[in-house]
Short mmCIF file of C-alpha atoms and ligand atoms in Angstrom, two decimals:
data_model
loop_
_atom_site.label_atom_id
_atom_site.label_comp_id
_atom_site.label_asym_id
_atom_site.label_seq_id
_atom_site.Cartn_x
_atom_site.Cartn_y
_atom_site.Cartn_z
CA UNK A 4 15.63 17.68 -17.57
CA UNK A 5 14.31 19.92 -14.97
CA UNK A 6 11.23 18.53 -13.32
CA UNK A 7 9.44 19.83 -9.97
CA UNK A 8 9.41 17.41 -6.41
CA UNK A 9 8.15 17.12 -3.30
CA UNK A 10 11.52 16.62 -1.21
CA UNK A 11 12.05 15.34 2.41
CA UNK A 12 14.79 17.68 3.16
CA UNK A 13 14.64 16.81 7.05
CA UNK A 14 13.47 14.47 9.37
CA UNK A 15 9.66 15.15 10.48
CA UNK A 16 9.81 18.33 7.99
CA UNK A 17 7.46 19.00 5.64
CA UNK A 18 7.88 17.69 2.05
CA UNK A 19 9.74 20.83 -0.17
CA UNK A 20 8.30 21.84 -3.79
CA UNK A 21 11.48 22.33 -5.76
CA UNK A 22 13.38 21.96 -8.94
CA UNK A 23 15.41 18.87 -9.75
CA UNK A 24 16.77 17.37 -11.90
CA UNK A 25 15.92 14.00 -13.51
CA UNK A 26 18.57 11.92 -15.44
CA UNK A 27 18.65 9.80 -18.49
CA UNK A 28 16.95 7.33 -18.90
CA UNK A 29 19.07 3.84 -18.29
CA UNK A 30 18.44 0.82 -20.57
CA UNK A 31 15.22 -1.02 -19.33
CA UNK A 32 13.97 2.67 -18.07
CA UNK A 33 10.44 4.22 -18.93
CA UNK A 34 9.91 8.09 -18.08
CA UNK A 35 6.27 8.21 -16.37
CA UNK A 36 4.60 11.79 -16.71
CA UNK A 37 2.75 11.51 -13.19
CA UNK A 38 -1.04 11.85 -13.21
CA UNK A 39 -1.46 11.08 -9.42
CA UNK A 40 0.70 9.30 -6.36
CA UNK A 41 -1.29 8.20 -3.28
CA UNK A 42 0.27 9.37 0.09
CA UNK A 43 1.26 5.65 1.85
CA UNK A 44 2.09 4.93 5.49
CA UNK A 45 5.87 4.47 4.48
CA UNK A 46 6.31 7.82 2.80
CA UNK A 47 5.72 9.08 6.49
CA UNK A 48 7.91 6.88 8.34
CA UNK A 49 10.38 6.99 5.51
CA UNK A 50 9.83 11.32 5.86
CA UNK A 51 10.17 10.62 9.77
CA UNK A 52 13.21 8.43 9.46
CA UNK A 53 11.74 5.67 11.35
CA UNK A 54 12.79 3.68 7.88
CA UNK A 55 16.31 5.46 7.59
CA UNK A 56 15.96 6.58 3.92
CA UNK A 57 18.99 8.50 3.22
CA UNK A 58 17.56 12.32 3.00
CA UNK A 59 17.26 14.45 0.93
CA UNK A 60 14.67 12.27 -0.52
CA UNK A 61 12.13 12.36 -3.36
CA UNK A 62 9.61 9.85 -2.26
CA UNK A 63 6.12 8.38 -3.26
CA UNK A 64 5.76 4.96 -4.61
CA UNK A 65 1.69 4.62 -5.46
CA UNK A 66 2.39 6.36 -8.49
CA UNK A 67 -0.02 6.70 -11.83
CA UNK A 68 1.20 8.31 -14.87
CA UNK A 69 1.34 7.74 -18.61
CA UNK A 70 4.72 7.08 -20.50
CA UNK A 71 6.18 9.70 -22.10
CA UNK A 72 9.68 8.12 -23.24
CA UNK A 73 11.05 4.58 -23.32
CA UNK A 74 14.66 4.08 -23.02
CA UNK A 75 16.67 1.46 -24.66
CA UNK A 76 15.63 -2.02 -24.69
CA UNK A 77 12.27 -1.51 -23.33
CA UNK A 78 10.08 -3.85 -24.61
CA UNK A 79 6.24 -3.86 -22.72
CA UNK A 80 5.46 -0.21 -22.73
CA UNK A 81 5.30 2.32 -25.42
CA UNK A 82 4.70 6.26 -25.63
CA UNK A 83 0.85 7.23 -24.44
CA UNK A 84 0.51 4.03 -22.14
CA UNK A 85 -1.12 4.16 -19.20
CA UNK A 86 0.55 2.79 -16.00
CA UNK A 87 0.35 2.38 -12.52
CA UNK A 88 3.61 0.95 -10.50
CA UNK A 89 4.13 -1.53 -8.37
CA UNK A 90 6.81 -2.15 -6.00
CA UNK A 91 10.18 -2.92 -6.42
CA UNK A 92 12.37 -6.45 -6.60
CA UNK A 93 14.85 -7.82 -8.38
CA UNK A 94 12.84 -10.55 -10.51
CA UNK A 95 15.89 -12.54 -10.58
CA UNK A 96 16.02 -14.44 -7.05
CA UNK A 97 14.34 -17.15 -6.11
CA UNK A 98 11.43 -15.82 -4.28
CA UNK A 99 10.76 -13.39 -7.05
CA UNK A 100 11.30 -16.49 -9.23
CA UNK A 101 8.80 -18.26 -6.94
CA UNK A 102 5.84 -15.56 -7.62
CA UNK A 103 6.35 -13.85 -4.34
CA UNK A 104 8.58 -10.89 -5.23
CA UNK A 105 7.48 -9.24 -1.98
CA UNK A 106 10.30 -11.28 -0.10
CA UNK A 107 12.25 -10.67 -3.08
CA UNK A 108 16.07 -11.04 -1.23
CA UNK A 109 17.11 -7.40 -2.60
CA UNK A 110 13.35 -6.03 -1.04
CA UNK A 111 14.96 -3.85 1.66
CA UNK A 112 17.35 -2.62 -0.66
CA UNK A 113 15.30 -1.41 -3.66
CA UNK A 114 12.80 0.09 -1.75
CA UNK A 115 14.40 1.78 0.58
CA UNK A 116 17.77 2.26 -0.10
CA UNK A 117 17.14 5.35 -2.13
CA UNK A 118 19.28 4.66 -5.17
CA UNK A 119 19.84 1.76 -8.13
CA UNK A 120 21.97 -1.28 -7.14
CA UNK A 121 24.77 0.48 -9.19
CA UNK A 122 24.56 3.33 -6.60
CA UNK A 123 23.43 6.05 -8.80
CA UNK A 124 19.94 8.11 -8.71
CA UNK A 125 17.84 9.55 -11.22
CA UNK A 126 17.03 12.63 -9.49
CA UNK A 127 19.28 15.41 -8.40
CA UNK A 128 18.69 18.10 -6.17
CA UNK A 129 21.40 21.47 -7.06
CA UNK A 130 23.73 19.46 -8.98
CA UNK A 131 24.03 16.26 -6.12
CA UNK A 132 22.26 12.98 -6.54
CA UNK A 133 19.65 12.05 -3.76
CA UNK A 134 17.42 9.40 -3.11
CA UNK A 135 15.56 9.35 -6.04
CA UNK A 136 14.92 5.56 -6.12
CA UNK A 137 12.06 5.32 -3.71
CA UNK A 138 10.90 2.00 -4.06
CA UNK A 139 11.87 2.00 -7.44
CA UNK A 140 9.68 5.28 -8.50
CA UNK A 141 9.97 8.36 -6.47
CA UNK A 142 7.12 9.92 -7.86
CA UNK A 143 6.51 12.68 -5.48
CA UNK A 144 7.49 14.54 -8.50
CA UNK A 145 5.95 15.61 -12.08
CA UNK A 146 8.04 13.10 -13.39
CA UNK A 147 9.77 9.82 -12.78
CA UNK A 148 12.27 7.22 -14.71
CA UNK A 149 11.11 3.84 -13.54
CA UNK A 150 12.22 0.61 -14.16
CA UNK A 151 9.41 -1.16 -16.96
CA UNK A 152 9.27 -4.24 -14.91
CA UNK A 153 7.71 -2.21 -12.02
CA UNK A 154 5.23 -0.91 -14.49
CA UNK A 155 1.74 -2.47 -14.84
CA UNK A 156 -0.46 -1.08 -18.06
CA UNK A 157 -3.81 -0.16 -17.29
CA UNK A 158 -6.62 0.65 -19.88
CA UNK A 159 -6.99 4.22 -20.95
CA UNK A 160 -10.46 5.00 -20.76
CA UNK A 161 -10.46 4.68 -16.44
CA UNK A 162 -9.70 7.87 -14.06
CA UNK A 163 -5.80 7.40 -13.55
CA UNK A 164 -5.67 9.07 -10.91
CA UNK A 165 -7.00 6.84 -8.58
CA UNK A 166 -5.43 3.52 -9.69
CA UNK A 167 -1.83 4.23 -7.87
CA UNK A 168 -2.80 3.17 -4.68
CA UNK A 169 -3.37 -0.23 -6.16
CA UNK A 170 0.57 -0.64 -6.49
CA UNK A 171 0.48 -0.28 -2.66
CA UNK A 172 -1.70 0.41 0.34
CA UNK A 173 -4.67 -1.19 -1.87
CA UNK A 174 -2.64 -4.45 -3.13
CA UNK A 175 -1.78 -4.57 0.43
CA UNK A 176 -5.18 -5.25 2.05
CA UNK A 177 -6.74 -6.56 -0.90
CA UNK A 178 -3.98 -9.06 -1.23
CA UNK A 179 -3.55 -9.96 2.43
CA UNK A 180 -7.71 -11.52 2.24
CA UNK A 181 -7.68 -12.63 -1.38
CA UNK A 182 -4.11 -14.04 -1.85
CA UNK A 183 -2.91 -15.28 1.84
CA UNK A 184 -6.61 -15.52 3.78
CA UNK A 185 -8.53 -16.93 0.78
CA UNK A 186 -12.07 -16.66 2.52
CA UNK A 187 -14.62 -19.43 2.30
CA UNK A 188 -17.90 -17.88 1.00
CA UNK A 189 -20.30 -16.97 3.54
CA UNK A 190 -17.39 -16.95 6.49
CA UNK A 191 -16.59 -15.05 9.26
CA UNK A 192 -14.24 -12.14 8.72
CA UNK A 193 -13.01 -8.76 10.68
CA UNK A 194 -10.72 -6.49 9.99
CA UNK A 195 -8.31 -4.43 12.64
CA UNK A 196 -7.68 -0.79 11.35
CA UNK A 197 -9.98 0.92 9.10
CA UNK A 198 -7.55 2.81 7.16
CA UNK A 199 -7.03 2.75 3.37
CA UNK A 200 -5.27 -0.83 4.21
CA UNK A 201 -7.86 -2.34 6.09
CA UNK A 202 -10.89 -1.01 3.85
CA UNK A 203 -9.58 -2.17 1.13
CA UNK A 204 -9.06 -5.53 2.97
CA UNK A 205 -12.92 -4.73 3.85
CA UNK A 206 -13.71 -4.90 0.15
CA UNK A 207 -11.48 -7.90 -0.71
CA UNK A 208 -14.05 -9.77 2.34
CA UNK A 209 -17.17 -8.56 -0.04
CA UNK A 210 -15.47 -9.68 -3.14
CA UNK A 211 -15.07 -13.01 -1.30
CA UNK A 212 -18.34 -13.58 -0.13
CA UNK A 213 -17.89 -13.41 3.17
CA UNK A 214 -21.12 -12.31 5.00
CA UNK A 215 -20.26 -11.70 8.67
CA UNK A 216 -17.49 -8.63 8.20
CA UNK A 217 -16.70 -6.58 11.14
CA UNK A 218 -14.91 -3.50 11.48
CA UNK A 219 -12.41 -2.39 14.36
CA UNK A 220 -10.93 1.18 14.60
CA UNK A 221 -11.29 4.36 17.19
CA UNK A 222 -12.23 6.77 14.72
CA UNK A 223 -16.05 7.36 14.07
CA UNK A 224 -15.83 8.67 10.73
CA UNK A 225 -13.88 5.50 9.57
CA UNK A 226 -16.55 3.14 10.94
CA UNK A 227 -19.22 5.17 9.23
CA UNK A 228 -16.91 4.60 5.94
CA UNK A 229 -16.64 0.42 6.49
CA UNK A 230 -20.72 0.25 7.23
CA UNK A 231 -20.60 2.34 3.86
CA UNK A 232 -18.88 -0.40 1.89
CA UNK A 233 -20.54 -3.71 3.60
CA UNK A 234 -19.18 -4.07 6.94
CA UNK A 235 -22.08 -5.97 9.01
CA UNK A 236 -20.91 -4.98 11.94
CA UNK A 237 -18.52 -2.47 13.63
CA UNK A 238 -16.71 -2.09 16.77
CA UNK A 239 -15.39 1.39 18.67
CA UNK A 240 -12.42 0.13 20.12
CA UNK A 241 -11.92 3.70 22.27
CA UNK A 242 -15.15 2.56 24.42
CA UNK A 243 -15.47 -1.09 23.34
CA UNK A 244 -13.74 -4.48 24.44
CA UNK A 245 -13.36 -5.78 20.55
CA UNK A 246 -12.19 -9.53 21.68
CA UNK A 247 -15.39 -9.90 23.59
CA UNK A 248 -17.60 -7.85 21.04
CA UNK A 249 -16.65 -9.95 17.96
CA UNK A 250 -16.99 -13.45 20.37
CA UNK A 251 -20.96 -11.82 21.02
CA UNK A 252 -21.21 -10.99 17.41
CA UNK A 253 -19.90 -14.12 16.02
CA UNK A 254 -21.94 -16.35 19.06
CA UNK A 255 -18.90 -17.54 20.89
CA UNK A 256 -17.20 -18.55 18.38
CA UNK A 257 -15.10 -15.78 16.93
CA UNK A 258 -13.98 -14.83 13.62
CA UNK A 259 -12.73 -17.23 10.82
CA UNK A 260 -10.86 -14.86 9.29
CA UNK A 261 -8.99 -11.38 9.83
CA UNK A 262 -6.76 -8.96 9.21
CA UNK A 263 -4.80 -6.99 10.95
CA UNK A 264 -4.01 -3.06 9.56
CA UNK A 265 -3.58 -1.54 12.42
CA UNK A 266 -0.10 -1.08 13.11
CA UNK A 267 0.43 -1.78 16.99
CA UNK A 268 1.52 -4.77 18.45
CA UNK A 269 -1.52 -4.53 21.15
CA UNK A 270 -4.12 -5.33 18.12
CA UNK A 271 -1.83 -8.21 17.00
CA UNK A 272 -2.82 -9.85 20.25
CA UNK A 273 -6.51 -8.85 20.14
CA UNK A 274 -6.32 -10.18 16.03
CA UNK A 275 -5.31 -13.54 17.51
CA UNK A 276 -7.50 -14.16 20.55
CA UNK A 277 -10.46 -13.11 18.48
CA UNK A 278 -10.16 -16.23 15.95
CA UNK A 279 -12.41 -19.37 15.75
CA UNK A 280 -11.08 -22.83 16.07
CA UNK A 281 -8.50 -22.93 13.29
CA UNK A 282 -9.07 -19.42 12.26
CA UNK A 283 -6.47 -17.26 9.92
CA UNK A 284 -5.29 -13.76 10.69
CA UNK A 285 -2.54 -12.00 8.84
CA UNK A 286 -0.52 -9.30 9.72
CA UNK A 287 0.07 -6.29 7.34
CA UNK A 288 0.38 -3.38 9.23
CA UNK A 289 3.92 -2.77 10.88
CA UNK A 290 4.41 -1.80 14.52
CA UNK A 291 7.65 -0.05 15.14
CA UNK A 292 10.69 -2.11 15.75
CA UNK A 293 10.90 -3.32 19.17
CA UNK A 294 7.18 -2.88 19.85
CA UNK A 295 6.75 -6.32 21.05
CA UNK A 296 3.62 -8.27 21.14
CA UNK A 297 2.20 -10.34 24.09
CA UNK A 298 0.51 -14.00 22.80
CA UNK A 299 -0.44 -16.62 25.25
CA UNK A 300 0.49 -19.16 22.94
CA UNK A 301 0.05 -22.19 25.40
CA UNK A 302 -4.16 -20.78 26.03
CA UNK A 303 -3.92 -19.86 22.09
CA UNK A 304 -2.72 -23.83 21.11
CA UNK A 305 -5.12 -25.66 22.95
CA UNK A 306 -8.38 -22.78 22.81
CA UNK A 307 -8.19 -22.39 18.91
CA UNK A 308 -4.53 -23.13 17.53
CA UNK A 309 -4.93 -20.74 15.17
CA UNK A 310 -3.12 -19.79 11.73
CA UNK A 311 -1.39 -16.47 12.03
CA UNK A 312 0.82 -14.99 8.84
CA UNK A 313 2.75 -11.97 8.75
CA UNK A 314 2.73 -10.74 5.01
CA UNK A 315 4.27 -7.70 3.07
CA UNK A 316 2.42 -6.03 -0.24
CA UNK A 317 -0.46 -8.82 0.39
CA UNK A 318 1.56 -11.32 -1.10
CA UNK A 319 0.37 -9.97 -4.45
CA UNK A 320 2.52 -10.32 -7.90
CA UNK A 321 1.98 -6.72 -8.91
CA UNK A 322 1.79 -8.10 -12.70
CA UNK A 323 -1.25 -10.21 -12.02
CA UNK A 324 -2.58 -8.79 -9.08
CA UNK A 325 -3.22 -5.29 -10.24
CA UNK A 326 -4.95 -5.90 -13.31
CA UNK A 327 -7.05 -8.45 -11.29
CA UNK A 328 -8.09 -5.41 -8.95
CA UNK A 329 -8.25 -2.58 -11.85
CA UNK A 330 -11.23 -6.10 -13.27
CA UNK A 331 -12.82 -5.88 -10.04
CA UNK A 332 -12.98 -1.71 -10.31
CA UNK A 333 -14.62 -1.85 -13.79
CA UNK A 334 -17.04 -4.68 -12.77
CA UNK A 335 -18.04 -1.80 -9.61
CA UNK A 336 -16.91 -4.77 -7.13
CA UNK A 337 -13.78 -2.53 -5.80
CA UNK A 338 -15.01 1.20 -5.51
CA UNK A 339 -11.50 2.94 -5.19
CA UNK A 340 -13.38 6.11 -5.91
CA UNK A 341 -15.06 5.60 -1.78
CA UNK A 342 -11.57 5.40 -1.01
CA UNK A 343 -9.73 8.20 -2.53
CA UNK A 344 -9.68 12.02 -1.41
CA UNK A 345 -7.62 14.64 -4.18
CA UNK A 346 -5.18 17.25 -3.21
CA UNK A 347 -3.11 19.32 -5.87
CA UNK A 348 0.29 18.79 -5.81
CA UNK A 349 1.24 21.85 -3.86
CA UNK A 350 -1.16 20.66 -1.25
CA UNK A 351 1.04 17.69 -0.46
CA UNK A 352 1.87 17.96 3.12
CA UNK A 353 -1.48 18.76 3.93
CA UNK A 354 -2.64 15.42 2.17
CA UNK A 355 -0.15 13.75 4.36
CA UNK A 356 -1.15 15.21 7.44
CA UNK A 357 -4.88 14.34 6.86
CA UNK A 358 -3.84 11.06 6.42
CA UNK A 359 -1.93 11.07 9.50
CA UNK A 360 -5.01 12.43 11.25
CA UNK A 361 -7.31 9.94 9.54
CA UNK A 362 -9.07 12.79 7.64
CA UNK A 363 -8.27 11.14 4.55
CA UNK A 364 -8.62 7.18 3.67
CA UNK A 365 -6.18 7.49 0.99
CA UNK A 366 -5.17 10.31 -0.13
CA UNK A 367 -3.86 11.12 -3.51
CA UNK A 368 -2.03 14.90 -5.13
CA UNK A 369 -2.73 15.19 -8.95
CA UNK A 370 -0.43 16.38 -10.79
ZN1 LIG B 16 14.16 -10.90 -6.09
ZN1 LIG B 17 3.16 1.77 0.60
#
């Protein structure tokens, strides 16, 4: 059927409204009418070729939607469900056998390899296939054939629309403090980046009790956002030393726990001289390859020997995780509405280059 996409037709370009065309559905398949996709770091590096996703490409993978036909032997979903996606793995090795299909052995391939392990697509552009396999979704696009076991059903009654993110950028952060940092209650906790990642990591550090939470970023309007949400404290890295600001704020001692969102191997280093005795920071946000960064390991072991992790999609199952969040959003513990910003669909690339700018937390195009 025809359908209309977004489509990375270049490197660096902007994203293309056109007509393609979206195949059969293959056994195991679900077709998702698309409600709303969040814009996510990767569909910018992926649109930039940082992450060499063959192009022409139909990306977006924080997709929303509700299921409009179920292919043969689908089992989980039916017609009218409501669904948000997750990302993709094989569920057969044994890491995804293991409960962390984030390392999932085929990771690299299904996400960004642009097409099913059989080397066909499900979308194609003037008669040619393209990558229409975006971490198992693609939904940059009105419409999307996705594999059911990426699908996670959500209840009907809440704003769709905003609950793609959670299948990325949100699981991410959220995951990263509740799954790999596991803050004790009334701890120490700050968070590098301020971005949709790192907010939502923010959040995670409420959920967990923690009750010193400080926020580190350069842009104003982003610090404003965390003090918004229950950061205690916040730091202006453009004017501010944040190694020695969270050692004042935390009386010498520095933080217990943190995260690092930010991206750039330089933070790495401030994340890890800024933790306590013992202290845990994780790693989500990915520096470009070969962007190197600098640890004094032998003043690190004897100062503080602390714990540091480097995790992908917050080390969440998006089965369980998701529906734990979507708990937390009902209960008014997880306010994804604070986070989102709406663009229509023809608005895309100016969605992504608000994002790009910080403008936007997260945004998200409705479809
Ligand atoms: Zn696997
Ligand atoms: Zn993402």
């Amino acid at each position: 059927m025809d359908i209309t996409a977004a489509v990375a037709i270049e490197a660096g370009g902007p994203l293309e409204i056109r007509t393609v065309q979206l195949a059969e559905l293959l056994p195991g398949e679900v077709r998702v009418r698309l409600v709303g996709t969040g814009v996510c770091h990767a569909d910018v590096i992926a649109r930039d070729q940082v992450y060499p996703v063959p192009l022409p490409a139909v990306l977006g993978h924080e997709g929303a939607g509700v299921v409009e036909e179920v292919g043969p032997g689908v089992t989980r979903l039916r017609v009218g469900d409501h669904v948000t996606a997750g990302f993709n793995h094989c569920g057969r090795c044994a890491r995804c056998a293991a409960g962390l299909p984030s390392y999932c052995e085929e990771f690299g391939a299904r996400n960004f390899g642009g097409v099913r392990p059989d080397g066909t697509s499900p979308v194609s552009l003037d008669g040619a296939p393209i990558t229409g396999w975006f971490f198992g979704q693609s939904t940059f696009a009105t419409h999307a054939n996705i594999d059911e076991r990426l699908l996670v059903a959500v209840p009907a009654e809440l704003p769709l629309h905003l609950l793609g993110p959670l299948g990325c950028g949100v699981m991410t952060g959220a995951g990263a403090v509740l799954n790999t940092l596991d803050p004790q209650p009334a701890s120490s906790f700050a968070v590098f980046g301020a971005g949709a990642v790192g907010i939502s990591g923010l959040l995670a550090a409420v959920v967990a009790g923690c009750t010193t939470i400080i926020a580190v970023d350069v842009v104003p309007s982003r610090l404003d956002k965390a003090l918004e949400l229950g950061a205690t404290h916040v730091v202006n890295a453009a004017d501010q030393d944040a190694e020695q600001m969270i050692r004042e704020i935390t009386g010498g001692k520095g933080v217990e726990y943190a995260l690092d969102a930010a991206g750039v191997s330089a933070v790495f280093t401030q994340m890890a001289n800024s933790l306590a005795v013992r202290g845990h920071g994780v790693l989500v946000g990915a520096p470009a390859p070969g962007d190197a960064a600098k640890l004094d390991v032998g003043a690190l072991l004897t100062a503080s020997s602390p714990r540091l992790s480097l995790v992908l999609e917050g080390d969440a199952a998006p089965q369980e995780f998701i529906p734990c969040l979507v708990r937390l959003y009902q209960a008014g513990r997880f306010p994804l509405d604070e986070l989102v910003t709406t663009y229509p669909f023809d608005d895309i690339n100016t969605a992504i280059t608000d994002a790009e700018r910080g403008v936007a937390l997260k945004p998200v195009v409705t479809f």
